[in-house]
Coordinates of C-alpha atoms in Angstrom, one line a residue:
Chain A
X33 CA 0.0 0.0 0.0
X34 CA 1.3 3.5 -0.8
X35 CA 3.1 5.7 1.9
X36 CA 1.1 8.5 2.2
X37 CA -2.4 6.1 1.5
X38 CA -2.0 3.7 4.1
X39 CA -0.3 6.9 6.8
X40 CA -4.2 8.5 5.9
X41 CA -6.3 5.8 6.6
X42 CA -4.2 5.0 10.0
X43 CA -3.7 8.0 10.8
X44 CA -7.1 9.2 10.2
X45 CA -8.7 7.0 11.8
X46 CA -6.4 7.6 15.3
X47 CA -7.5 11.4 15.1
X48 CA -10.8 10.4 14.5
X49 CA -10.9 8.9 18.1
X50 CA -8.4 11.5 19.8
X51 CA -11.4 13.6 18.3
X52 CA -14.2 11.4 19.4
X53 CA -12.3 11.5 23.3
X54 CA -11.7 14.8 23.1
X55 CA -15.1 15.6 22.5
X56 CA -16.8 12.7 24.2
X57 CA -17.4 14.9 27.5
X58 CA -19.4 18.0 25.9
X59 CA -21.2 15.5 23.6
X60 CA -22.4 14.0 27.0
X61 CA -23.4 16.8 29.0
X62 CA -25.0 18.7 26.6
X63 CA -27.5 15.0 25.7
X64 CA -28.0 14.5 29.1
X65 CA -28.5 18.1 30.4
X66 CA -28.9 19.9 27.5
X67 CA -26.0 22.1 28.7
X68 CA -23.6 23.1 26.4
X69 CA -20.4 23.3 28.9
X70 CA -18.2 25.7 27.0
X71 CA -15.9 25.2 30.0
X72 CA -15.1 22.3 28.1
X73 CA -11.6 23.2 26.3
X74 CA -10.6 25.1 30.1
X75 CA -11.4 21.5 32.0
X76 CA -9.4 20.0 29.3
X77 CA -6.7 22.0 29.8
X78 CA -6.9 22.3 33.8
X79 CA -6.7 18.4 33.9
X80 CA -3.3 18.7 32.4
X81 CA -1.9 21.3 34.4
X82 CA -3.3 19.8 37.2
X83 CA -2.0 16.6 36.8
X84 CA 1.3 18.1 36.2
X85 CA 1.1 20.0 39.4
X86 CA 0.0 16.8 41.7
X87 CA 3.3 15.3 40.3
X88 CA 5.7 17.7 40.2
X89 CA 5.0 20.2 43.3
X90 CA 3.0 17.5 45.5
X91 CA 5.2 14.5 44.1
X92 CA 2.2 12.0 43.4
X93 CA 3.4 9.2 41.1
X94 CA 0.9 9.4 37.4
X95 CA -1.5 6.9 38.3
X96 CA -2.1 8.5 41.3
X97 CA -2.1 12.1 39.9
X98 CA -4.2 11.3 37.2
X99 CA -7.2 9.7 38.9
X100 CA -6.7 12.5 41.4
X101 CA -7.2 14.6 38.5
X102 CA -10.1 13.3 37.3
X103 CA -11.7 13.3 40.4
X104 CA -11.0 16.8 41.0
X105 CA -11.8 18.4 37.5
X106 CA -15.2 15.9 37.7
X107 CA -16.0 17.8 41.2
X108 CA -15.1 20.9 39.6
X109 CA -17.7 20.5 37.0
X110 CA -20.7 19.6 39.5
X111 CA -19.7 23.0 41.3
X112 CA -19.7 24.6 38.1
X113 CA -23.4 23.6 38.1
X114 CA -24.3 24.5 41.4
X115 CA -22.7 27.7 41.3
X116 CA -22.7 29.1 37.9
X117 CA -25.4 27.6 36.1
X118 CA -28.2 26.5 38.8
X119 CA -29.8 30.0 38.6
X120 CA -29.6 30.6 34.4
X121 CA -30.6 26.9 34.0
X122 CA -32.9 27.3 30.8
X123 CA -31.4 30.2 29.5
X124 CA -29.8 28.6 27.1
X125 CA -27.3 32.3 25.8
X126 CA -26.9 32.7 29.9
X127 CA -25.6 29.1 30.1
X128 CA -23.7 29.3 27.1
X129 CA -21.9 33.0 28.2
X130 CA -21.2 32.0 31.6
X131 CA -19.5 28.2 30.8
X132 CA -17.6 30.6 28.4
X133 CA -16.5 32.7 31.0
X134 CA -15.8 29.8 33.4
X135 CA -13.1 28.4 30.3
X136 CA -11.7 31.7 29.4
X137 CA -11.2 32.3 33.5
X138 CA -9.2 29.0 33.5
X139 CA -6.9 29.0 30.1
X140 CA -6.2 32.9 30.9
X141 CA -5.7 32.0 34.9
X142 CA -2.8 29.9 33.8
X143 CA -1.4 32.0 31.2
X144 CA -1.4 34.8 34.0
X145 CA 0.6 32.5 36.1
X146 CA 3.6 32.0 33.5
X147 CA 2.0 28.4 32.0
X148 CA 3.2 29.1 28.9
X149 CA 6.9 28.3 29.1
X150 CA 7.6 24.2 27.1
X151 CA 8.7 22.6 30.5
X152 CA 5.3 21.4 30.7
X153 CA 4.2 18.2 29.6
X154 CA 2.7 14.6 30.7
X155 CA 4.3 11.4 30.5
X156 CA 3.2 8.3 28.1
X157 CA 1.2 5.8 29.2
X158 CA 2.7 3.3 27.6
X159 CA 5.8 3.8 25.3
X160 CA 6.9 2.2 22.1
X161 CA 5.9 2.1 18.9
X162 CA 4.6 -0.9 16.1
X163 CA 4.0 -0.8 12.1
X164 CA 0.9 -1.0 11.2
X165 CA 0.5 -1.0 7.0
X166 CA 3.8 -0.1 6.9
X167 CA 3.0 3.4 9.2
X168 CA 4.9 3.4 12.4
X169 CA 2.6 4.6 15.3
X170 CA 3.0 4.7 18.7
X171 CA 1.8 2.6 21.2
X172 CA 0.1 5.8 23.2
X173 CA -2.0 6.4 20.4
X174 CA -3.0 2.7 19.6
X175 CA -4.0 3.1 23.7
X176 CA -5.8 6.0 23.0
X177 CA -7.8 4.4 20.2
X178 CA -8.5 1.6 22.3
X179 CA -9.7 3.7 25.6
X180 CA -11.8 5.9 23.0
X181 CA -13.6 2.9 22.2
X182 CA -13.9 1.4 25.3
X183 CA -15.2 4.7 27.1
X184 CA -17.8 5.6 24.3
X185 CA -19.1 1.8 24.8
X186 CA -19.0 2.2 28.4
X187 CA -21.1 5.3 27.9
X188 CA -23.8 4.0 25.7
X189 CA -24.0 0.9 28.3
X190 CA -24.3 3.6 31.6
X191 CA -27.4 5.7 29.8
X192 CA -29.0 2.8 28.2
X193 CA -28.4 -0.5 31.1
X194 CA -28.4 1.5 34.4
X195 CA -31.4 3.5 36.0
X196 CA -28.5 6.4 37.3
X197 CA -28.4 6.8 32.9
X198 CA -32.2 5.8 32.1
X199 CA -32.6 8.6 34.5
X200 CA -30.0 11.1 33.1
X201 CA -31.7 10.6 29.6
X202 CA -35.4 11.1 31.2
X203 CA -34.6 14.4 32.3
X204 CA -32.7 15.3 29.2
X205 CA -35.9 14.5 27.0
X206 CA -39.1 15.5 29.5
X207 CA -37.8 17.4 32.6
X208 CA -41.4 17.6 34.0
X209 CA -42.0 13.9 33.3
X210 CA -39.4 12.6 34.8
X211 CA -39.9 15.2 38.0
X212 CA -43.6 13.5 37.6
X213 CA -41.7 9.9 39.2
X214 CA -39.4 11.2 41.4
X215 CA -35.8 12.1 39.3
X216 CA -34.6 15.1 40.4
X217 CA -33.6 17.8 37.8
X218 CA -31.2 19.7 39.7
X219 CA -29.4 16.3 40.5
X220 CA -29.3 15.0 37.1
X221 CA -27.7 18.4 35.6
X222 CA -25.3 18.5 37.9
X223 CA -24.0 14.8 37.5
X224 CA -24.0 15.3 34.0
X225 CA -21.7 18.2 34.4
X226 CA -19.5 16.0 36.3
X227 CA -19.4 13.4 34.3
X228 CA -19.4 15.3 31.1
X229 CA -15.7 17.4 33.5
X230 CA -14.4 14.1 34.3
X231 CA -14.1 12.9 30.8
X232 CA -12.5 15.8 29.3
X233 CA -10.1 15.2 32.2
X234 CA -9.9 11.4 31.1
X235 CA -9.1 12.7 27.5
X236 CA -7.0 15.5 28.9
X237 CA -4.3 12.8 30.5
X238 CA -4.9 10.4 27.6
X239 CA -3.8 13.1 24.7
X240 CA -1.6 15.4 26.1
X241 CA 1.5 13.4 26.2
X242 CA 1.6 13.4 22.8
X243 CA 2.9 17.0 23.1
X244 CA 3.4 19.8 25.8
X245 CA 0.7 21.7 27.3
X246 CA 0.0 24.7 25.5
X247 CA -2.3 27.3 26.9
X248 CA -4.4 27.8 23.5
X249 CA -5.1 24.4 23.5
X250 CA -7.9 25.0 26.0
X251 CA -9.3 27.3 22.9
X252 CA -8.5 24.5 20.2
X253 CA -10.4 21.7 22.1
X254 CA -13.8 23.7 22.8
X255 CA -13.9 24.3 18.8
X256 CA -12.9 20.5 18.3
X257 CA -15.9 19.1 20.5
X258 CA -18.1 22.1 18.8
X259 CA -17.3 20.8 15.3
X260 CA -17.7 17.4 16.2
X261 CA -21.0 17.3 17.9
X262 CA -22.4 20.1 15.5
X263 CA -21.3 18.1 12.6
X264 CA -22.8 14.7 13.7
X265 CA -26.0 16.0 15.5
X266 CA -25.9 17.4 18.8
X267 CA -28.0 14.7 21.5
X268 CA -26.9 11.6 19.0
X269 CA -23.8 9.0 19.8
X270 CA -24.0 7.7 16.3
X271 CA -23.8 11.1 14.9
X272 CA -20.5 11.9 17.3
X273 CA -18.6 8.7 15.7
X274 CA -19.8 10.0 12.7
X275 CA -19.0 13.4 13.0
X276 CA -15.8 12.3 14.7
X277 CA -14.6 10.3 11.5
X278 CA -15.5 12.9 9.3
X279 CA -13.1 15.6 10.4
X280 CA -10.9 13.2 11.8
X281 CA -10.3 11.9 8.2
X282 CA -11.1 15.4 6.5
X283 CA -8.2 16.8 8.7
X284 CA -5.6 14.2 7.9
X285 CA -6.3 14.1 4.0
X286 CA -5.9 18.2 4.4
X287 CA -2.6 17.4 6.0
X288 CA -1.6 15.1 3.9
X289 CA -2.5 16.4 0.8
X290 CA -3.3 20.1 0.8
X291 CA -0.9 20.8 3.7
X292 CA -0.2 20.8 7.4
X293 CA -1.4 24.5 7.6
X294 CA -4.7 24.0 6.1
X295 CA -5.9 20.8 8.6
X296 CA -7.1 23.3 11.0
X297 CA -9.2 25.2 9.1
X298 CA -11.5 21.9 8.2
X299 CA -12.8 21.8 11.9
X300 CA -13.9 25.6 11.7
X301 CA -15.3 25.0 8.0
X302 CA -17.0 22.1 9.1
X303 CA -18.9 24.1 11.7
X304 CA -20.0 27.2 9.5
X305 CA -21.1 24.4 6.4
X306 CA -23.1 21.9 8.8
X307 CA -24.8 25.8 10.6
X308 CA -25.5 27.3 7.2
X309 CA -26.8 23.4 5.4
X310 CA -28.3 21.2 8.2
X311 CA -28.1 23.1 11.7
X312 CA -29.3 19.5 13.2
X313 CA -26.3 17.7 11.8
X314 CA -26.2 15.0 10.2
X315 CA -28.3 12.8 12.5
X316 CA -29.9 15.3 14.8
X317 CA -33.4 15.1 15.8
X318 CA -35.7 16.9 14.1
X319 CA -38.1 17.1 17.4
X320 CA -40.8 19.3 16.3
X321 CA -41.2 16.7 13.2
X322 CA -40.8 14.2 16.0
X323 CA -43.4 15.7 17.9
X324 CA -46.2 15.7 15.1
X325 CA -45.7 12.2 14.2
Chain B
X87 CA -56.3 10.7 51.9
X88 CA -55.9 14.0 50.0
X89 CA -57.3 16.9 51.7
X90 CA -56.7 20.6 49.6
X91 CA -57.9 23.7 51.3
X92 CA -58.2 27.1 49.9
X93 CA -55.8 26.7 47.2
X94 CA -54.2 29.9 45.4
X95 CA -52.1 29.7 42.6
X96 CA -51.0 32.9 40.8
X97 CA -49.0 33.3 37.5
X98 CA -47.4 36.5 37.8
X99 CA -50.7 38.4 38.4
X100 CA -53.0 35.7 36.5
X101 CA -55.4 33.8 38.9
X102 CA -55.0 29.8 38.0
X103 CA -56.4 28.4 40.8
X104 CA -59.0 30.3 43.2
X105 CA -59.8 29.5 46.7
X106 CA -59.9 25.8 45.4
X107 CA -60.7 23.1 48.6
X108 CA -61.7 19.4 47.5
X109 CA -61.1 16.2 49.2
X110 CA -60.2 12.9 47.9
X111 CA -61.0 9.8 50.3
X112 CA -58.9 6.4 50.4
X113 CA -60.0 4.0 47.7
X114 CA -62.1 6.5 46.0
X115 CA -62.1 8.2 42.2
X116 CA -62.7 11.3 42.0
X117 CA -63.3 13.5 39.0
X118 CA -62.0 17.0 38.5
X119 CA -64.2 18.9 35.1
X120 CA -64.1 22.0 33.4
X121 CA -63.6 23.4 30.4
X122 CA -59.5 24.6 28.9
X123 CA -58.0 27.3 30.9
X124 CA -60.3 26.2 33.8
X125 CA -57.3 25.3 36.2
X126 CA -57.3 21.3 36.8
X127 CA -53.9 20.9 35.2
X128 CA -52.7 23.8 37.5
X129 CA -54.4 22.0 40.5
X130 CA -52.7 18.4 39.6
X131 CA -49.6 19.9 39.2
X132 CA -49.8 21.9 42.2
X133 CA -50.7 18.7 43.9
X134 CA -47.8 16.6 42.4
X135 CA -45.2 19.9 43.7
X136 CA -44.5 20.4 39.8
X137 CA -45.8 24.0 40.1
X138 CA -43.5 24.3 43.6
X139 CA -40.9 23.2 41.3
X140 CA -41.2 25.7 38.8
X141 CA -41.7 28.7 41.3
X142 CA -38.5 27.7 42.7
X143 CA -36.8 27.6 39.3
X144 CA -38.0 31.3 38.2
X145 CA -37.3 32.6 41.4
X146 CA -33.4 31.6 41.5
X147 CA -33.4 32.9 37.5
X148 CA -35.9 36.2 38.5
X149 CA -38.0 35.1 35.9
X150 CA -42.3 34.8 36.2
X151 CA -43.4 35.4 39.6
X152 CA -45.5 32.5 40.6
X153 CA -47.7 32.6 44.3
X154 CA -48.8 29.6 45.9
X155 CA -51.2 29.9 48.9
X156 CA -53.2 27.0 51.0
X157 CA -52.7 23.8 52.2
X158 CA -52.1 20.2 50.4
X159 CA -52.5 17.4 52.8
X160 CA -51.4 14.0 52.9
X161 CA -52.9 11.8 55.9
X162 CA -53.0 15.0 57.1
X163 CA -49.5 15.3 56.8
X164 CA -48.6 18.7 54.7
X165 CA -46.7 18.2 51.7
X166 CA -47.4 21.7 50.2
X167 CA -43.7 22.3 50.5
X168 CA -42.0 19.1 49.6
X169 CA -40.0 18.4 46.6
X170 CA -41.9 16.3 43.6
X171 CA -39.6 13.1 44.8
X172 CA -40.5 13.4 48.3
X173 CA -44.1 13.2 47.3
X174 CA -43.3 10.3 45.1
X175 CA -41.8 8.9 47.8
X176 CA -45.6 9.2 49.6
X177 CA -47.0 7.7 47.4
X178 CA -48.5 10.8 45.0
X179 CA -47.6 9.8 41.8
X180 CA -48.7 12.0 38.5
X181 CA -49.4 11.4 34.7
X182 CA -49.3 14.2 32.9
X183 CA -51.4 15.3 30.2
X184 CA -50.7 14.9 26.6
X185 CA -49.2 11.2 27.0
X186 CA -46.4 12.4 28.0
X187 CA -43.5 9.7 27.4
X188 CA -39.8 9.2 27.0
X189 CA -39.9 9.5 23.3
X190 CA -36.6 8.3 22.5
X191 CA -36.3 5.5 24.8
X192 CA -38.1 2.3 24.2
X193 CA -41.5 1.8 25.9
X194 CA -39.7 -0.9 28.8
X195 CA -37.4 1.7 29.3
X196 CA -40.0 4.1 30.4
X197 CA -41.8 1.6 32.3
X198 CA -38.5 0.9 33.9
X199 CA -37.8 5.0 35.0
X200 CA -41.2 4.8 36.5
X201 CA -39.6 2.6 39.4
X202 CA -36.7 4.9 40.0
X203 CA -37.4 5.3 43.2
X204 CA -38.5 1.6 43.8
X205 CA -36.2 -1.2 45.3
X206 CA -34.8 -2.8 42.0
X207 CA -36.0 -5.9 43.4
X208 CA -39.7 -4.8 42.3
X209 CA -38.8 -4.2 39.0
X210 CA -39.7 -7.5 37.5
X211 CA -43.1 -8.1 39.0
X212 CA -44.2 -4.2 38.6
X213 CA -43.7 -4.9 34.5
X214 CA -45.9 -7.7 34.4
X215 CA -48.3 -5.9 36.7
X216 CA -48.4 -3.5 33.8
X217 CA -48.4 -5.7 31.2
X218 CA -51.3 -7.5 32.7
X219 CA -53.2 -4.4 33.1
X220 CA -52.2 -3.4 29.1
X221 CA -52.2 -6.7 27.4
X222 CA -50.9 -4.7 24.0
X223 CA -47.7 -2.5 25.5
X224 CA -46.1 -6.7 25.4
X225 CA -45.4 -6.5 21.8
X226 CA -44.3 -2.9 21.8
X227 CA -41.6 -3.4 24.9
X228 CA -39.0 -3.1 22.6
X229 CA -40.2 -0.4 20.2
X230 CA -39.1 3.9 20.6
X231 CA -41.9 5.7 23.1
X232 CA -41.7 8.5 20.7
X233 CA -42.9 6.3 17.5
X234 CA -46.3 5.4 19.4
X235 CA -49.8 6.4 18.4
X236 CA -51.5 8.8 21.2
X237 CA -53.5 6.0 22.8
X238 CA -50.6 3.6 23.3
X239 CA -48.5 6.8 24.7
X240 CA -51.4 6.9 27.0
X241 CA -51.0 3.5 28.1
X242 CA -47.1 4.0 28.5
X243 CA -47.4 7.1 30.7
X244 CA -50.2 5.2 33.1
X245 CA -47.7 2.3 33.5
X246 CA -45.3 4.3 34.3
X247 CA -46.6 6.0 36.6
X248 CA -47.8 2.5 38.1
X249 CA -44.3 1.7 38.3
X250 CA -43.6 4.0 41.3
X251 CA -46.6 2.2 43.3
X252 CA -48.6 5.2 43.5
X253 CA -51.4 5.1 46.8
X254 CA -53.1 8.4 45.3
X255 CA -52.5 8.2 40.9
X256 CA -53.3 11.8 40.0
X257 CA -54.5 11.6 36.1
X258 CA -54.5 14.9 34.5
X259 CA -56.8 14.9 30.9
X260 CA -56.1 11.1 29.8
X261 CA -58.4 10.8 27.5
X262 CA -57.5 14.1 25.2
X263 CA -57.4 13.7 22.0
X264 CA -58.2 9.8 22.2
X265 CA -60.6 7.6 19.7
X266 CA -63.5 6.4 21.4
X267 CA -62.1 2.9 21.2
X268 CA -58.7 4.2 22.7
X269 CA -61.0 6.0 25.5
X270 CA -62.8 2.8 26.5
X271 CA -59.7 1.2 27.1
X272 CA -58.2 3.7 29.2
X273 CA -61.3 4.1 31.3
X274 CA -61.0 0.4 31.9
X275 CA -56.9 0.6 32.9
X276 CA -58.2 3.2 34.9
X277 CA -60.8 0.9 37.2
X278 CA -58.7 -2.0 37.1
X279 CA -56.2 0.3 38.7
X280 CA -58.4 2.1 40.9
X281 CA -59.7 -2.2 42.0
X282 CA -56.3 -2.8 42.7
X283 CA -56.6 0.0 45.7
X284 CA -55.4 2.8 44.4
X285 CA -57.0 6.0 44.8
X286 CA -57.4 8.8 41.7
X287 CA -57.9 11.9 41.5
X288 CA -58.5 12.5 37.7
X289 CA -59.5 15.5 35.3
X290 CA -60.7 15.5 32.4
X291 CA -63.0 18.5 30.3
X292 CA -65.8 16.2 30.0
X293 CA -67.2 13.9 32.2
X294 CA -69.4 11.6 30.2
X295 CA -66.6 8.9 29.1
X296 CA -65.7 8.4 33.4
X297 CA -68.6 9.0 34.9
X298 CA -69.2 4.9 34.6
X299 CA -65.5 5.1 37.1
X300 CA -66.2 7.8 39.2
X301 CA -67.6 8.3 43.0
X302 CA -67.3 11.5 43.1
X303 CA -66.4 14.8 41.3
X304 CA -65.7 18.5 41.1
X305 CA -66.7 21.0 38.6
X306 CA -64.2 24.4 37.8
X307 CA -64.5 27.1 36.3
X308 CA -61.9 30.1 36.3
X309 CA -59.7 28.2 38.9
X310 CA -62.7 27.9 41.5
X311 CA -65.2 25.5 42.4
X312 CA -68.6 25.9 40.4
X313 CA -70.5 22.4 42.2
X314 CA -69.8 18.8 43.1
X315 CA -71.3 15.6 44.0
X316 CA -71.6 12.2 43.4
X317 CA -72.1 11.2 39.0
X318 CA -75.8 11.3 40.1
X319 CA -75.8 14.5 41.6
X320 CA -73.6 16.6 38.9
X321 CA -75.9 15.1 36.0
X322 CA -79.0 16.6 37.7
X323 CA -77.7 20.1 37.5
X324 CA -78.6 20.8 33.8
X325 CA -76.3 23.8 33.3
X326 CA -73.4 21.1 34.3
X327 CA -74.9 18.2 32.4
X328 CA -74.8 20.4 29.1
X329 CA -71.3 22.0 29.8
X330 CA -69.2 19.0 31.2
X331 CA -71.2 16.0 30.5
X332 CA -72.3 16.6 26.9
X333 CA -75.8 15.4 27.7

């Protein structure tokens, strides 16, 4: 198989699933809460900061940093709930400005500390590397691939096999309803804000070892998770693979073939095409049809 | 059971419910008429702590200004200022009008959040208690709430609120926009349920399709109380009979 062929479809289908983990926590909050938690990109970058800090200033070893991380930023996201959001809950530009603010607070707080330097940066999981179509990748990224899968599987198991997720999507889809026997809204948002924290946190650890912590990246991930979730259809798993492998392969090809330069322009054009053509993405509900059938 | 006494409910500056007092005794069902606008959805909400709900919600967000007044009782306990779960948890368990079900999960699913607050252990017979009660939700278990015709929603949202082993099943309009056919079967889910020893409070703009069901019922106009009685009793009042009973 040709070079640059066989280094696309790999390595377009491993940024489809960094892009799928890296969005995999907004995709979740906003189904389940109907929150769109642009705190997203800040959490993202907190976790990795954070994590750095618990091993390097309190001397945790990784493991232990990074579930402490997790924990934390997962935490951090219920209080973001109870705090910021409990009294605009419903207005959906109010929640929308103030998760903005809560990101932009975070990515500026550390640039205002001095976190800009290149000393930061988290170690691999697992090292190594293996051929795979005659592409050498690395074993970090295979791992990534593999917890991206498992954790989207895990997901679609927790909201569809346990009453904790039957419960999360109830509220998501009929708030009075599901008041009606006994789930309690205020509850439900602000697990799914924790959940939805903990997972950028999760993809945070996972992704940044594969290069230092830069402050803008806080920026980059909140329009990656946009793009993605846009692009497949906000509320809809199948549409976030979908949406995922879309830009994940669109970005690559643009690498690979237009140039490096241009690969970050396909997750912004992908947002302002899906707006302006099908602003319910590709497999977004179209409720009020929904609601007349 | 159910005792409400003097009941106000204000939207912003809009009356809903007016001096409102009715009375629902163990085991019975009682009726709640009038015509759109009248306030029985407010009243059933109000009971359920739905509408306590929502006036906490605009409060913390300064939005609509919402006044509750009067008492709700429960075995004379007062549960005017509890949560919606906590009056689950007594037993007051609400379906909502317009069908109301978890459109994109499957129909066992719903059933299945109706017992959220039930020991898990009760899961298995609750769902055949339902499916004995409505014989045709078996072959639809597996099939998306949302793709259901109104009547079958109708059947969902009942079960479901089954599910959470309601002692006082508040039914708010369940036979709106049903065919006859669909009607007649609700009314029957309705006094199988109400046989099984549950007591119902339901509304409904006219009376004629449960008046078979009913003990007892109140009439409402403008959020306040216009007559009650016995079936009997509100069919010999003629300007009722031709409003509410469509006689």
């Amino acid at each position: 198989m040709g070079g640059l062929l066989a280094s696309t479809l790999v390595y377009g289908l491993v940024n489809s699933v960094v892009l799928l983990l890296t969005s995999l926590g907004f995709s979740l909050t906003f189904g389940l809460s109907g929150v769109a938690n642009f705190a997203h990109g800040g959490l993202y970058l907190l976790s990795g900061f954070l994590c750095w800090l618990l091993m390097h200033r309190v001397g945790l070893p990784f493991p232990l940093a990074a579930a402490a991380t997790v924990l934390l930023v997962g935490l951090l996201g219920a209080a973001i709930y109870r705090t910021v959001l409990m009294s605009v809950r419903g207005i959906v530009l109010s929640e929308v400005i103030s998760t903005f603010a809560v990101g932009v607070a975070i990515v500026e707080f550390f640039r205002w500390k001095g976190f800009t330097t290149y000393d930061f940066t988290l170690p691999a999981l697992v090292d190594g590397s293996v051929d795979i179509l005659g592409v050498t990748v690395d074993w970090q990224r295979l791992l990534i691939v593999a917890l991206g899968l498992a954790l989207t599987g895990l997901l679609w198991l927790f909201t569809h096999r346990t009453m904790v997720g039957l419960a999360l999507r109830g509220m998501s889809q009929d708030e009075y309803t599901a008041l009606s026997v006994g789930i309690e809204s205020d509850w439900a948002a602000t697990l799914s804000l924790g959940l939805g924290s903990a997972l950028a946190a999760v993809a945070g650890i996972a992704l940044l070892p594969l290069g230092i912590i830069s402050i803008n990246i806080g920026y980059d991930v909140l329009l990656i998770a946009l793009a993605v979730t846009v692009l497949g259809g906000l509320e809809s798993t199948t549409g976030l693979i979908l949406g995922s492998l879309i830009v994940g392969f669109a970005m690559v090809i643009t690498g690979n073939y237009v140039g490096p330069r241009w690969s970050e322009v396909v997750y912004l054009a992908a947002i302002v095409i899906v707006l302006a053509v099908k602003p319910s993405g590709l497999l977004g509900k179209s409720k009020e049809l929904e609601d007349r059938v | 059971m159910l005792e409400v006494r003097d009941l106000m409910v204000f939207y912003e500056n809009a009356l809903a419910v007016n001096d409102l007092s009715l009375e629902v005794r163990q085991g019975e069902v009682v009726g709640v008429f009038g015509s759109n606008s009248a306030g029985k959805t407010t009243l059933l909400n109000t009971v359920a702590g739905l509408t306590l709900h929502l006036q906490q919600r605009e409060r913390r967000k300064g939005g609509m200004r919402i006044t509750l007044g009067g008492a709700i009782r429960l075995d004379g306990e007062e549960i005017g200022g509890l949560s919606p779960r906590a009056r689950v948890e007594r037993g007051v368990v609400l379906c909502r009008e317009r069908h109301p079900v978890f459109r994109d999960n499957t129909v066992e699913e719903n059933l299945t959040l109706g017992a959220y607050l039930r020991p898990s252990g009760e899961l298995k017979r609750g769902l055949e208690s339902v499916y004995e009660l409505f014989p045709p939700l078996v072959a639809l278990r597996k099939r998306k709430a949302g793709m259901l015709s109104g009547g079958e929603k109708e059947m969902v949202a009942i079960g479901t609120a089954l599910m959470a082993r309601p002692r006082l099943l508040l039914m708010d309009e369940p036979l709106l926009g049903l065919s006859p056919l669909m009607q007649a079967e609700v009314v029957r889910g309705a006094r199988a349920i109400a046989r099984r020893g549950v007591t119902i409070l339901i509304s409904e703009q006219y009376a004629r399709p449960i008046l078979p069901i009913i003990d007892r019922g109140y009439v409402i106009e403008n959020g306040a109380l216009v007559v009650s009685g016995t079936g009997a009793e509100l069919l010999d009042n003629p300007e009722v009979k031709s409003a509410y009973f469509g006689v």
